[in-house]
Amino acid sequence: MRIAIYLILLIIGAVLPHFVYPVLLMKILCFAIFACAFNLLLGFSGLLSFGHAAFFGGAAYVSGYLIKNLELPTEVAIIGGVLSAALMGWLVGILAIRRQGIYFAMVTLALAQMVYFICLEAPITGGEDGMQGIPRGSFLGLSLKDDLTLYYVIFTGFILAFLIIYRTIHSPFGQVLKAIRENESRAISLGYDVPKYKLLAFVISAAFAGFAGILKMLVFNFATLTDVHWHMSGDVVLMTIFGGIGTILGPVVGSSIIITLEDQLTDSAGDMVTVIMGVIFVVCVLIFRKGIVGESVALYQRMLGRKNLPQVK
Amino acid sequence: MGILCLGVTMIKTNDYILTTQNLSKSFKGFVAVNNVNLKILRGNIHALIGPNGAGKTTCFNLLTKFLDPSEGSIYFNNTDITKQKPAEIARRGIVRSFQISAVFPHLSVLENVRIALQSKQKTNFYFWRSEKTLKELNQKALELLHLVELETYHNQLAIELPYGRKRALEIATTLALEPELMLLDEPTQGMGHEDVDHVMKLIKSVSTGRTILMVEHNMKVVSGISDCITVLSRGSVLAEGDYQSISSNPEVMSAYMGTQATESK
Ligand SMILES: Nc1ncnc2c1ncn2[C@@H]1O[C@H](COP(=O)(O)OP(=O)(O)OP(=O)(O)O)[C@@H](O)[C@H]1O
Ligand SMILES: [Mg+2]
């Protein structure tokens, strides 16, 4: 059943750019990676970061700088950007993980705002205009100028990120994360150095958030302040909750629907988009607590009368 | 006071697994634990009793370093552990349970025990490894579940177990670490008679080869299985000794009366 779903999704992902505008699809994939990375933290470690835009946008700036100013190959720029995101994640993580709940969120938000101001003020980031005109170059010999080629590169990147995050969730490390999410004091009393596990989860999550931001930069050829703005941190929270916190596919579904909606509505509804997103958020929190995927899984299990089985395999 | 607690099976009478010196904790001026000198004999089942609010749980939190003592020191096997972190204490062999049920609610019953077995593995940070590698621990986890008669529920989520079984699951999880010293905070609280008897027998049977310090309100359990009793009242040790000397001690009686009898639990 599970394998069938993944196979169908894989096929859809492979043929869809022939029917739908590839740039929109690429944007969806980037945000799907971002939300999956975020979900690793919120859904599987119980940590609500409100500063993930810093890694998403920060890595985009770093990679953009490596490509545009230092004229390094795309491969190097991607690796450099991901490493910078991981490093930022490590720094923010060290300062934040000893705080609980809302204080954790506040520390991540405050540090992300610092990254925002650096991006606004630093001489190399282009200030309010952002870093524009980052050339697409080539990747492993493939020219990225063509949207369709870029799509398949990014699709591959998405699959890779998804698989690594999936494995992380279903690893011995992932088991410990879930235990910490479920009952932190009990995990400590069983001898786990909880801060170390949280820190590693934070670094992995930040690295993939950065990866998502870099890919988005490659698609649009720019890195802007929007990517590091706290709105972006809020958007990823919304996508994850909407799709289903702590589910495997939830973040992918959530980001697909929200990006598509945004895309459709900006032309017709203009500024109303923000309001509509707000309404979706409220409805989710009040009625569909488990998100689309979470509720569907629950419904499916109820139909089978197997609700006793653990949800996460 | 001054009555020695002799372990029935002990040969040496001064082989203490855990001692504290002048252990104190105050919360913004309020002294919850006051100058407590505990001496726990190796191999004993040692009960810590006292009226509500006496400081028993705070004591546990100090011993396991979930709280930092305001003053005093803690020795485990003659090593000063006062400065260590809670996770280190656990790895040394002091494992605690909690007063309120502390399972991992959305993990399966099997996973609850396995997570404890897993804590000794070296692969815990390997995020690239499949969790299937943990299957080798399943057998051991099932044996532990068998001990507390939860084997048949191993596939269920812990949250779905009735209260008494949750507490049994906690004991199995704690046992998985093979602790030298087990701290149980009210293991029978809120249980029906049958469950109480069962848990009492269970504690007795797992006490071979290890030391148990338990907070317990149920006098039947205390009199039934403990070798030694320490009575706390308002943060200080009021009396210490075996059940007979404690139960006939007028000071202990009045301490319980003063706050309302809790024996009826
Ligand atoms: N974190 C804290 N901050 C302030 N006061 C506290 C704290 N923890 C405990 N206390 C106080 O310390 C006293 C002792 O509490 P403790 O929980 O240790 O009692 P106890 O003996 O375990 O009682 P019970 O039988 O009800 O479990 C109580 O008066 C409690 O209000
Ligand atoms: Mg207590």
PDB file of C-alpha atoms in Angstrom, chain A residues 134-236:
ATOM      1  CA  ILE A 134      22.500  34.688 -10.250  1.00  0.00           C
ATOM      2  CA  PRO A 135      23.318  32.709 -13.418  1.00  0.00           C
ATOM      3  CA  ARG A 136      21.998  29.174 -13.769  1.00  0.00           C
ATOM      4  CA  GLY A 137      25.168  27.538 -15.068  1.00  0.00           C
ATOM      5  CA  SER A 138      25.317  23.766 -15.316  1.00  0.00           C
ATOM      6  CA  PHE A 139      25.079  20.784 -13.016  1.00  0.00           C
ATOM      7  CA  LEU A 140      27.086  17.573 -13.579  1.00  0.00           C
ATOM      8  CA  GLY A 141      27.425  18.552 -17.228  1.00  0.00           C
ATOM      9  CA  LEU A 142      23.723  19.359 -17.719  1.00  0.00           C
ATOM     10  CA  SER A 143      22.952  22.931 -18.698  1.00  0.00           C
ATOM     11  CA  LEU A 144      20.353  24.308 -16.302  1.00  0.00           C
ATOM     12  CA  LYS A 145      19.161  27.063 -18.682  1.00  0.00           C
ATOM     13  CA  ASP A 146      16.273  24.874 -19.808  1.00  0.00           C
ATOM     14  CA  ASP A 147      13.415  24.773 -17.279  1.00  0.00           C
ATOM     15  CA  LEU A 148      12.644  21.132 -17.925  1.00  0.00           C
ATOM     16  CA  THR A 149      16.242  19.999 -17.317  1.00  0.00           C
ATOM     17  CA  LEU A 150      16.350  22.057 -14.149  1.00  0.00           C
ATOM     18  CA  TYR A 151      13.069  20.483 -13.103  1.00  0.00           C
ATOM     19  CA  TYR A 152      14.488  16.976 -13.259  1.00  0.00           C
ATOM     20  CA  VAL A 153      17.611  18.025 -11.367  1.00  0.00           C
ATOM     21  CA  ILE A 154      15.448  19.528  -8.655  1.00  0.00           C
ATOM     22  CA  PHE A 155      13.091  16.570  -8.661  1.00  0.00           C
ATOM     23  CA  THR A 156      16.110  14.315  -8.069  1.00  0.00           C
ATOM     24  CA  GLY A 157      17.255  16.635  -5.301  1.00  0.00           C
ATOM     25  CA  PHE A 158      13.805  16.399  -3.738  1.00  0.00           C
ATOM     26  CA  ILE A 159      13.792  12.593  -3.837  1.00  0.00           C
ATOM     27  CA  LEU A 160      17.239  12.510  -2.280  1.00  0.00           C
ATOM     28  CA  ALA A 161      16.267  14.901   0.513  1.00  0.00           C
ATOM     29  CA  PHE A 162      12.992  13.062   1.108  1.00  0.00           C
ATOM     30  CA  LEU A 163      14.751   9.695   1.368  1.00  0.00           C
ATOM     31  CA  ILE A 164      17.394  10.958   3.772  1.00  0.00           C
ATOM     32  CA  ILE A 165      14.798  12.626   5.986  1.00  0.00           C
ATOM     33  CA  TYR A 166      12.631   9.489   5.795  1.00  0.00           C
ATOM     34  CA  ARG A 167      15.563   7.360   6.842  1.00  0.00           C
ATOM     35  CA  THR A 168      16.460   9.729   9.658  1.00  0.00           C
ATOM     36  CA  ILE A 169      12.929   9.389  11.014  1.00  0.00           C
ATOM     37  CA  HIS A 170      13.145   5.604  10.730  1.00  0.00           C
ATOM     38  CA  SER A 171      16.574   5.170  12.235  1.00  0.00           C
ATOM     39  CA  PRO A 172      17.812   4.371  15.735  1.00  0.00           C
ATOM     40  CA  PHE A 173      18.380   8.119  16.055  1.00  0.00           C
ATOM     41  CA  GLY A 174      14.807   8.793  14.925  1.00  0.00           C
ATOM     42  CA  GLN A 175      13.501   6.431  17.606  1.00  0.00           C
ATOM     43  CA  VAL A 176      15.318   8.422  20.261  1.00  0.00           C
ATOM     44  CA  LEU A 177      13.920  11.662  18.832  1.00  0.00           C
ATOM     45  CA  LYS A 178      10.391  10.295  19.059  1.00  0.00           C
ATOM     46  CA  ALA A 179      10.994   9.241  22.652  1.00  0.00           C
ATOM     47  CA  ILE A 180      12.206  12.753  23.473  1.00  0.00           C
ATOM     48  CA  ARG A 181       9.157  14.228  21.771  1.00  0.00           C
ATOM     49  CA  GLU A 182       6.883  11.910  23.747  1.00  0.00           C
ATOM     50  CA  ASN A 183       8.409  12.366  27.177  1.00  0.00           C
ATOM     51  CA  GLU A 184      11.608  14.308  27.595  1.00  0.00           C
ATOM     52  CA  SER A 185      12.210  13.709  31.318  1.00  0.00           C
ATOM     53  CA  ARG A 186      11.688  10.011  30.886  1.00  0.00           C
ATOM     54  CA  ALA A 187      14.216   9.972  28.051  1.00  0.00           C
ATOM     55  CA  ILE A 188      16.719  11.741  30.305  1.00  0.00           C
ATOM     56  CA  SER A 189      16.060   9.294  33.106  1.00  0.00           C
ATOM     57  CA  LEU A 190      16.878   6.458  30.712  1.00  0.00           C
ATOM     58  CA  GLY A 191      20.329   7.943  30.205  1.00  0.00           C
ATOM     59  CA  TYR A 192      19.912   9.897  26.987  1.00  0.00           C
ATOM     60  CA  ASP A 193      21.835  13.155  26.617  1.00  0.00           C
ATOM     61  CA  VAL A 194      18.777  14.890  25.269  1.00  0.00           C
ATOM     62  CA  PRO A 195      20.469  18.172  24.233  1.00  0.00           C
ATOM     63  CA  LYS A 196      22.867  16.325  21.925  1.00  0.00           C
ATOM     64  CA  TYR A 197      20.024  14.566  20.121  1.00  0.00           C
ATOM     65  CA  LYS A 198      18.071  17.769  19.762  1.00  0.00           C
ATOM     66  CA  LEU A 199      21.129  19.549  18.432  1.00  0.00           C
ATOM     67  CA  LEU A 200      21.809  16.934  15.771  1.00  0.00           C
ATOM     68  CA  ALA A 201      18.143  17.010  14.728  1.00  0.00           C
ATOM     69  CA  PHE A 202      18.326  20.777  14.525  1.00  0.00           C
ATOM     70  CA  VAL A 203      21.468  20.706  12.376  1.00  0.00           C
ATOM     71  CA  ILE A 204      20.024  18.131   9.966  1.00  0.00           C
ATOM     72  CA  SER A 205      16.805  20.111   9.703  1.00  0.00           C
ATOM     73  CA  ALA A 206      18.673  23.374   9.110  1.00  0.00           C
ATOM     74  CA  ALA A 207      20.869  21.756   6.462  1.00  0.00           C
ATOM     75  CA  PHE A 208      17.862  20.554   4.463  1.00  0.00           C
ATOM     76  CA  ALA A 209      16.055  23.862   4.907  1.00  0.00           C
ATOM     77  CA  GLY A 210      19.177  25.436   3.419  1.00  0.00           C
ATOM     78  CA  PHE A 211      19.185  22.907   0.591  1.00  0.00           C
ATOM     79  CA  ALA A 212      15.594  23.888  -0.205  1.00  0.00           C
ATOM     80  CA  GLY A 213      16.487  27.584  -0.240  1.00  0.00           C
ATOM     81  CA  ILE A 214      19.452  26.970  -2.549  1.00  0.00           C
ATOM     82  CA  LEU A 215      17.310  25.085  -5.054  1.00  0.00           C
ATOM     83  CA  LYS A 216      14.746  27.864  -5.004  1.00  0.00           C
ATOM     84  CA  MET A 217      17.522  30.374  -5.666  1.00  0.00           C
ATOM     85  CA  LEU A 218      18.619  28.286  -8.678  1.00  0.00           C
ATOM     86  CA  VAL A 219      15.073  28.284 -10.048  1.00  0.00           C
ATOM     87  CA  PHE A 220      14.441  32.023  -9.745  1.00  0.00           C
ATOM     88  CA  ASN A 221      18.035  33.216 -10.166  1.00  0.00           C
ATOM     89  CA  PHE A 222      17.866  35.423  -7.108  1.00  0.00           C
ATOM     90  CA  ALA A 223      18.034  35.388  -3.332  1.00  0.00           C
ATOM     91  CA  THR A 224      15.921  38.023  -1.651  1.00  0.00           C
ATOM     92  CA  LEU A 225      14.929  39.291   1.754  1.00  0.00           C
ATOM     93  CA  THR A 226      11.587  37.500   1.431  1.00  0.00           C
ATOM     94  CA  ASP A 227      13.451  34.215   1.879  1.00  0.00           C
ATOM     95  CA  VAL A 228      14.931  35.239   5.235  1.00  0.00           C
ATOM     96  CA  HIS A 229      11.882  37.153   6.452  1.00  0.00           C
ATOM     97  CA  TRP A 230       9.974  35.766   9.433  1.00  0.00           C
ATOM     98  CA  HIS A 231       6.906  35.427   7.188  1.00  0.00           C
ATOM     99  CA  MET A 232       8.773  32.600   5.517  1.00  0.00           C
ATOM    100  CA  SER A 233       9.275  30.890   8.902  1.00  0.00           C
ATOM    101  CA  GLY A 234       5.535  31.246   9.456  1.00  0.00           C
ATOM    102  CA  ASP A 235       4.663  29.873   6.012  1.00  0.00           C
ATOM    103  CA  VAL A 236       6.563  26.662   6.626  1.00  0.00           C
TER     104      VAL A 236
END
